[in-house]
Amino acid sequence: MKYIIFTILILSIPLAQEECANGRYNTEIFQSVDITSGIFYGSNVNAGFFGDVTEDLYLDVYQPIGDDFDRRPLVIMLFGGSFIAGSRTSSDIVEICTRYAKMGYVAAAIDYRLSSELIWIANEETAYKAAAKGMHDLKGAIRYFRMNDILYNDYQIDAERIYAGGVSAGAISAVNAAYLDLDVEIPTFIESYIIENGGLEGNSGNPGYSSDFHGIINLCGAVGNTDWISEGDTPIVSLHGTNDTVVPYGDGLITLFGLNMNVMGSFAIHNRMIELDNNSSFLSWQGVDHTPFISSSTYMNETIEFSSNFLQELACNETVA
């Protein structure tokens, strides 16, 4: 299997040597995982066949059994499905969350609102609205965990070590949630939609808590514009095939449903991050199509290994300015 690995090294100082000993956060040191399913985290309006409806949003939490640490990094994952399908119980998401939890993370798979209108109204505005729903719902979920951490501490997370990512459309939502973070960056054709729906924060629940997160897991995703990435921006680990026919590997077109919309894939994101001396790690699968890890255990193992090595560096070190 041929691939190229690109990475940038950062200076760091140890955060917790004892916590990160024995392979924690990049080795599956726990044998089993407890899954709590169907946790309500928020709601928001979505388009239905007969008009707008309020859609409740749920998540599943994965925790290692036998873990005695009480301030653990949180990884939140969003499923793929072209913004029209998919589930938090998709087999790839379940495996990724399970394996992260076995490494000592708390992992969460979340719902986000889908956009069936993309099938018959395939244009740039509808596509951006679909991504905005995912961005808003992700932020609502992050706020839920911070609220719970302060009021109940059900999951023993460390709110200063929250990482978010996803597969395909889920990755697009997470990447844009991190980098589309200024009002001046909002494309004009969805500006009114964003304003009417709670701004960039959205209104998917748990207001008053921060939706910031500290790292991105980008599995075959893209960003609308790499100019949104600024110096010192959120660290990212990306994995992408050079022959991806769904989400462009670099600067290219998404053509799904007849849509012709320019986006910037993982290679372009990584290049922009490196240009700004930001923290980015990139595994490029040569000659490979979209999301190979869904159907191949070899690629899934590689995905888990590569992404967890990056997350372990974030979880166990503080970046020196």
mmCIF file of N, CA and C in Angstrom, residues 72-155:
data_model
loop_
_atom_site.group_PDB
_atom_site.id
_atom_site.type_symbol
_atom_site.label_atom_id
_atom_site.label_comp_id
_atom_site.label_asym_id
_atom_site.label_seq_id
_atom_site.Cartn_x
_atom_site.Cartn_y
_atom_site.Cartn_z
ATOM 1 N N ARG A 72 -10.713 13.151 31.318
ATOM 2 C CA ARG A 72 -10.281 12.474 30.101
ATOM 3 C C ARG A 72 -10.607 13.302 28.863
ATOM 4 N N PRO A 73 -9.743 13.246 27.835
ATOM 5 C CA PRO A 73 -10.043 13.942 26.584
ATOM 6 C C PRO A 73 -11.322 13.390 25.947
ATOM 7 N N LEU A 74 -12.048 14.262 25.279
ATOM 8 C CA LEU A 74 -13.297 13.913 24.610
ATOM 9 C C LEU A 74 -13.116 14.003 23.101
ATOM 10 N N VAL A 75 -13.540 12.961 22.390
ATOM 11 C CA VAL A 75 -13.544 12.955 20.926
ATOM 12 C C VAL A 75 -14.994 12.849 20.460
ATOM 13 N N ILE A 76 -15.444 13.792 19.634
ATOM 14 C CA ILE A 76 -16.804 13.790 19.090
ATOM 15 C C ILE A 76 -16.726 13.504 17.597
ATOM 16 N N MET A 77 -17.496 12.510 17.125
ATOM 17 C CA MET A 77 -17.447 12.109 15.726
ATOM 18 C C MET A 77 -18.804 12.281 15.050
ATOM 19 N N LEU A 78 -18.780 12.755 13.790
ATOM 20 C CA LEU A 78 -19.968 12.940 12.966
ATOM 21 C C LEU A 78 -19.899 11.981 11.776
ATOM 22 N N PHE A 79 -20.992 11.302 11.501
ATOM 23 C CA PHE A 79 -21.056 10.309 10.433
ATOM 24 C C PHE A 79 -21.053 10.955 9.043
ATOM 25 N N GLY A 80 -20.784 10.134 8.030
ATOM 26 C CA GLY A 80 -20.878 10.568 6.640
ATOM 27 C C GLY A 80 -22.189 10.134 6.014
ATOM 28 N N GLY A 81 -22.426 10.614 4.787
ATOM 29 C CA GLY A 81 -23.662 10.275 4.081
ATOM 30 C C GLY A 81 -24.161 11.377 3.176
ATOM 31 N N SER A 82 -23.257 12.248 2.731
ATOM 32 C CA SER A 82 -23.592 13.299 1.755
ATOM 33 C C SER A 82 -24.631 14.280 2.256
ATOM 34 N N PHE A 83 -24.787 14.396 3.558
ATOM 35 C CA PHE A 83 -25.759 15.285 4.208
ATOM 36 C C PHE A 83 -27.208 14.866 4.002
ATOM 37 N N ILE A 84 -27.439 13.704 3.374
ATOM 38 C CA ILE A 84 -28.821 13.263 3.162
ATOM 39 C C ILE A 84 -29.121 11.929 3.849
ATOM 40 N N ALA A 85 -28.085 11.251 4.340
ATOM 41 C CA ALA A 85 -28.266 9.932 4.940
ATOM 42 C C ALA A 85 -27.177 9.723 5.979
ATOM 43 N N GLY A 86 -27.222 8.557 6.619
ATOM 44 C CA GLY A 86 -26.223 8.215 7.622
ATOM 45 C C GLY A 86 -26.799 8.236 9.017
ATOM 46 N N SER A 87 -26.007 7.761 9.951
ATOM 47 C CA SER A 87 -26.477 7.598 11.319
ATOM 48 C C SER A 87 -25.302 7.593 12.278
ATOM 49 N N ARG A 88 -25.553 7.991 13.505
ATOM 50 C CA ARG A 88 -24.512 7.919 14.526
ATOM 51 C C ARG A 88 -24.150 6.474 14.852
ATOM 52 N N THR A 89 -24.975 5.525 14.403
ATOM 53 C CA THR A 89 -24.681 4.103 14.600
ATOM 54 C C THR A 89 -24.110 3.451 13.339
ATOM 55 N N SER A 90 -23.661 4.251 12.376
ATOM 56 C CA SER A 90 -22.975 3.700 11.201
ATOM 57 C C SER A 90 -21.782 2.876 11.660
ATOM 58 N N SER A 91 -21.531 1.761 10.982
ATOM 59 C CA SER A 91 -20.524 0.814 11.457
ATOM 60 C C SER A 91 -19.141 1.435 11.602
ATOM 61 N N ASP A 92 -18.754 2.330 10.687
ATOM 62 C CA ASP A 92 -17.436 2.949 10.782
ATOM 63 C C ASP A 92 -17.333 3.868 11.993
ATOM 64 N N ILE A 93 -18.404 4.613 12.274
ATOM 65 C CA ILE A 93 -18.407 5.517 13.429
ATOM 66 C C ILE A 93 -18.365 4.709 14.717
ATOM 67 N N VAL A 94 -19.136 3.628 14.783
ATOM 68 C CA VAL A 94 -19.126 2.770 15.973
ATOM 69 C C VAL A 94 -17.721 2.218 16.215
ATOM 70 N N GLU A 95 -17.062 1.752 15.157
ATOM 71 C CA GLU A 95 -15.718 1.199 15.331
ATOM 72 C C GLU A 95 -14.724 2.264 15.762
ATOM 73 N N ILE A 96 -14.776 3.417 15.134
ATOM 74 C CA ILE A 96 -13.841 4.490 15.490
ATOM 75 C C ILE A 96 -14.039 4.913 16.943
ATOM 76 N N CYS A 97 -15.280 5.126 17.369
ATOM 77 C CA CYS A 97 -15.543 5.551 18.744
ATOM 78 C C CYS A 97 -15.142 4.465 19.742
ATOM 79 N N THR A 98 -15.424 3.210 19.406
ATOM 80 C CA THR A 98 -15.057 2.107 20.291
ATOM 81 C C THR A 98 -13.550 2.032 20.482
ATOM 82 N N ARG A 99 -12.828 2.162 19.404
ATOM 83 C CA ARG A 99 -11.372 2.019 19.488
ATOM 84 C C ARG A 99 -10.719 3.217 20.160
ATOM 85 N N TYR A 100 -11.242 4.428 19.950
ATOM 86 C CA TYR A 100 -10.744 5.574 20.703
ATOM 87 C C TYR A 100 -11.002 5.379 22.201
ATOM 88 N N ALA A 101 -12.202 4.897 22.554
ATOM 89 C CA ALA A 101 -12.519 4.683 23.962
ATOM 90 C C ALA A 101 -11.587 3.655 24.589
ATOM 91 N N LYS A 102 -11.229 2.624 23.841
ATOM 92 C CA LYS A 102 -10.296 1.617 24.363
ATOM 93 C C LYS A 102 -8.908 2.206 24.606
ATOM 94 N N MET A 103 -8.622 3.354 24.006
ATOM 95 C CA MET A 103 -7.351 4.035 24.230
ATOM 96 C C MET A 103 -7.396 4.974 25.432
ATOM 97 N N GLY A 104 -8.589 5.180 25.994
ATOM 98 C CA GLY A 104 -8.703 6.036 27.163
ATOM 99 C C GLY A 104 -9.445 7.332 26.949
ATOM 100 N N TYR A 105 -9.889 7.584 25.726
ATOM 101 C CA TYR A 105 -10.724 8.750 25.463
ATOM 102 C C TYR A 105 -12.164 8.463 25.881
ATOM 103 N N VAL A 106 -12.918 9.509 26.126
ATOM 104 C CA VAL A 106 -14.373 9.428 26.058
ATOM 105 C C VAL A 106 -14.725 9.808 24.626
ATOM 106 N N ALA A 107 -15.486 8.973 23.956
ATOM 107 C CA ALA A 107 -15.867 9.239 22.567
ATOM 108 C C ALA A 107 -17.374 9.401 22.481
ATOM 109 N N ALA A 108 -17.806 10.230 21.561
ATOM 110 C CA ALA A 108 -19.234 10.455 21.372
ATOM 111 C C ALA A 108 -19.557 10.483 19.888
ATOM 112 N N ALA A 109 -20.607 9.772 19.502
ATOM 113 C CA ALA A 109 -21.144 9.812 18.140
ATOM 114 C C ALA A 109 -22.445 10.583 18.200
ATOM 115 N N ILE A 110 -22.578 11.607 17.379
ATOM 116 C CA ILE A 110 -23.736 12.494 17.511
ATOM 117 C C ILE A 110 -24.617 12.487 16.266
ATOM 118 N N ASP A 111 -25.903 12.759 16.506
ATOM 119 C CA ASP A 111 -26.825 13.115 15.428
ATOM 120 C C ASP A 111 -26.491 14.504 14.910
ATOM 121 N N TYR A 112 -26.780 14.746 13.656
ATOM 122 C CA TYR A 112 -26.923 16.119 13.154
ATOM 123 C C TYR A 112 -27.999 16.089 12.087
ATOM 124 N N ARG A 113 -28.625 17.237 11.868
ATOM 125 C CA ARG A 113 -29.770 17.302 10.958
ATOM 126 C C ARG A 113 -29.340 17.061 9.507
ATOM 127 N N LEU A 114 -30.109 16.233 8.837
ATOM 128 C CA LEU A 114 -29.855 15.944 7.434
ATOM 129 C C LEU A 114 -30.656 16.895 6.543
ATOM 130 N N SER A 115 -30.329 16.908 5.258
ATOM 131 C CA SER A 115 -30.900 17.881 4.318
ATOM 132 C C SER A 115 -31.333 17.181 3.040
ATOM 133 N N SER A 116 -32.495 16.550 3.084
ATOM 134 C CA SER A 116 -32.983 15.816 1.916
ATOM 135 C C SER A 116 -33.240 16.733 0.723
ATOM 136 N N GLU A 117 -33.432 18.031 0.986
ATOM 137 C CA GLU A 117 -33.667 18.959 -0.121
ATOM 138 C C GLU A 117 -32.476 19.053 -1.066
ATOM 139 N N LEU A 118 -31.293 18.599 -0.622
ATOM 140 C CA LEU A 118 -30.126 18.590 -1.505
ATOM 141 C C LEU A 118 -30.347 17.710 -2.728
ATOM 142 N N ILE A 119 -31.224 16.714 -2.595
ATOM 143 C CA ILE A 119 -31.451 15.786 -3.706
ATOM 144 C C ILE A 119 -32.112 16.489 -4.879
ATOM 145 N N TRP A 120 -33.073 17.373 -4.595
ATOM 146 C CA TRP A 120 -33.791 18.031 -5.700
ATOM 147 C C TRP A 120 -33.478 19.527 -5.836
ATOM 148 N N ILE A 121 -32.753 20.094 -4.866
ATOM 149 C CA ILE A 121 -32.306 21.488 -5.000
ATOM 150 C C ILE A 121 -30.796 21.485 -4.771
ATOM 151 N N ALA A 122 -30.071 20.998 -5.751
ATOM 152 C CA ALA A 122 -28.623 20.833 -5.603
ATOM 153 C C ALA A 122 -27.914 22.095 -6.086
ATOM 154 N N ASN A 123 -27.765 23.051 -5.179
ATOM 155 C CA ASN A 123 -27.012 24.251 -5.517
ATOM 156 C C ASN A 123 -26.117 24.635 -4.342
ATOM 157 N N GLU A 124 -25.295 25.621 -4.549
ATOM 158 C CA GLU A 124 -24.299 25.993 -3.548
ATOM 159 C C GLU A 124 -24.949 26.454 -2.245
ATOM 160 N N GLU A 125 -26.039 27.206 -2.359
ATOM 161 C CA GLU A 125 -26.710 27.697 -1.155
ATOM 162 C C GLU A 125 -27.261 26.557 -0.309
ATOM 163 N N THR A 126 -27.914 25.594 -0.935
ATOM 164 C CA THR A 126 -28.462 24.458 -0.201
ATOM 165 C C THR A 126 -27.353 23.630 0.431
ATOM 166 N N ALA A 127 -26.250 23.458 -0.279
ATOM 167 C CA ALA A 127 -25.124 22.686 0.249
ATOM 168 C C ALA A 127 -24.515 23.360 1.470
ATOM 169 N N TYR A 128 -24.355 24.661 1.410
ATOM 170 C CA TYR A 128 -23.803 25.378 2.561
ATOM 171 C C TYR A 128 -24.769 25.357 3.740
ATOM 172 N N LYS A 129 -26.060 25.423 3.468
ATOM 173 C CA LYS A 129 -27.035 25.318 4.557
ATOM 174 C C LYS A 129 -26.945 23.945 5.226
ATOM 175 N N ALA A 130 -26.753 22.906 4.418
ATOM 176 C CA ALA A 130 -26.614 21.560 4.972
ATOM 177 C C ALA A 130 -25.394 21.486 5.885
ATOM 178 N N ALA A 131 -24.280 22.039 5.427
ATOM 179 C CA ALA A 131 -23.072 22.034 6.254
ATOM 180 C C ALA A 131 -23.269 22.868 7.508
ATOM 181 N N ALA A 132 -23.997 23.981 7.392
ATOM 182 C CA ALA A 132 -24.240 24.843 8.558
ATOM 183 C C ALA A 132 -25.036 24.113 9.633
ATOM 184 N N LYS A 133 -25.982 23.269 9.220
ATOM 185 C CA LYS A 133 -26.729 22.483 10.213
ATOM 186 C C LYS A 133 -25.787 21.578 10.990
ATOM 187 N N GLY A 134 -24.881 20.913 10.273
ATOM 188 C CA GLY A 134 -23.915 20.064 10.954
ATOM 189 C C GLY A 134 -23.015 20.854 11.887
ATOM 190 N N MET A 135 -22.563 22.027 11.440
ATOM 191 C CA MET A 135 -21.736 22.884 12.282
ATOM 192 C C MET A 135 -22.484 23.292 13.540
ATOM 193 N N HIS A 136 -23.722 23.744 13.378
ATOM 194 C CA HIS A 136 -24.514 24.189 14.524
ATOM 195 C C HIS A 136 -24.783 23.060 15.507
ATOM 196 N N ASP A 137 -25.093 21.872 14.984
ATOM 197 C CA ASP A 137 -25.416 20.750 15.865
ATOM 198 C C ASP A 137 -24.165 20.259 16.600
ATOM 199 N N LEU A 138 -23.024 20.238 15.924
ATOM 200 C CA LEU A 138 -21.772 19.901 16.593
ATOM 201 C C LEU A 138 -21.509 20.867 17.744
ATOM 202 N N LYS A 139 -21.686 22.151 17.500
ATOM 203 C CA LYS A 139 -21.435 23.136 18.557
ATOM 204 C C LYS A 139 -22.410 22.958 19.716
ATOM 205 N N GLY A 140 -23.672 22.592 19.399
ATOM 206 C CA GLY A 140 -24.634 22.311 20.457
ATOM 207 C C GLY A 140 -24.200 21.127 21.304
ATOM 208 N N ALA A 141 -23.624 20.111 20.661
ATOM 209 C CA ALA A 141 -23.149 18.938 21.384
ATOM 210 C C ALA A 141 -21.952 19.279 22.271
ATOM 211 N N ILE A 142 -21.034 20.085 21.756
ATOM 212 C CA ILE A 142 -19.885 20.501 22.570
ATOM 213 C C ILE A 142 -20.368 21.288 23.783
ATOM 214 N N ARG A 143 -21.327 22.187 23.565
ATOM 215 C CA ARG A 143 -21.871 22.946 24.704
ATOM 216 C C ARG A 143 -22.550 22.011 25.710
ATOM 217 N N TYR A 144 -23.224 20.964 25.217
ATOM 218 C CA TYR A 144 -23.852 19.995 26.116
ATOM 219 C C TYR A 144 -22.808 19.373 27.040
ATOM 220 N N PHE A 145 -21.692 18.940 26.485
ATOM 221 C CA PHE A 145 -20.668 18.294 27.308
ATOM 222 C C PHE A 145 -20.065 19.277 28.310
ATOM 223 N N ARG A 146 -19.887 20.522 27.902
ATOM 224 C CA ARG A 146 -19.350 21.500 28.858
ATOM 225 C C ARG A 146 -20.381 21.794 29.953
ATOM 226 N N MET A 147 -21.644 21.896 29.600
ATOM 227 C CA MET A 147 -22.693 22.076 30.595
ATOM 228 C C MET A 147 -22.698 20.909 31.572
ATOM 229 N N ASN A 148 -22.661 19.676 31.039
ATOM 230 C CA ASN A 148 -22.690 18.496 31.892
ATOM 231 C C ASN A 148 -21.456 18.433 32.788
ATOM 232 N N ASP A 149 -20.319 18.803 32.249
ATOM 233 C CA ASP A 149 -19.078 18.776 33.025
ATOM 234 C C ASP A 149 -19.178 19.698 34.238
ATOM 235 N N ILE A 150 -19.775 20.865 34.046
ATOM 236 C CA ILE A 150 -19.876 21.841 35.133
ATOM 237 C C ILE A 150 -20.964 21.455 36.138
ATOM 238 N N LEU A 151 -22.107 20.971 35.643
ATOM 239 C CA LEU A 151 -23.251 20.749 36.525
ATOM 240 C C LEU A 151 -23.328 19.338 37.098
ATOM 241 N N TYR A 152 -22.885 18.324 36.319
ATOM 242 C CA TYR A 152 -23.112 16.936 36.740
ATOM 243 C C TYR A 152 -21.863 16.049 36.686
ATOM 244 N N ASN A 153 -20.972 16.319 35.784
ATOM 245 C CA ASN A 153 -19.746 15.531 35.606
ATOM 246 C C ASN A 153 -20.054 14.050 35.380
ATOM 247 N N ASP A 154 -21.028 13.767 34.513
ATOM 248 C CA ASP A 154 -21.405 12.382 34.243
ATOM 249 C C ASP A 154 -20.324 11.604 33.502
ATOM 250 N N TYR A 155 -19.490 12.291 32.718
ATOM 251 C CA TYR A 155 -18.600 11.590 31.800
ATOM 252 C C TYR A 155 -17.118 11.771 32.129
#
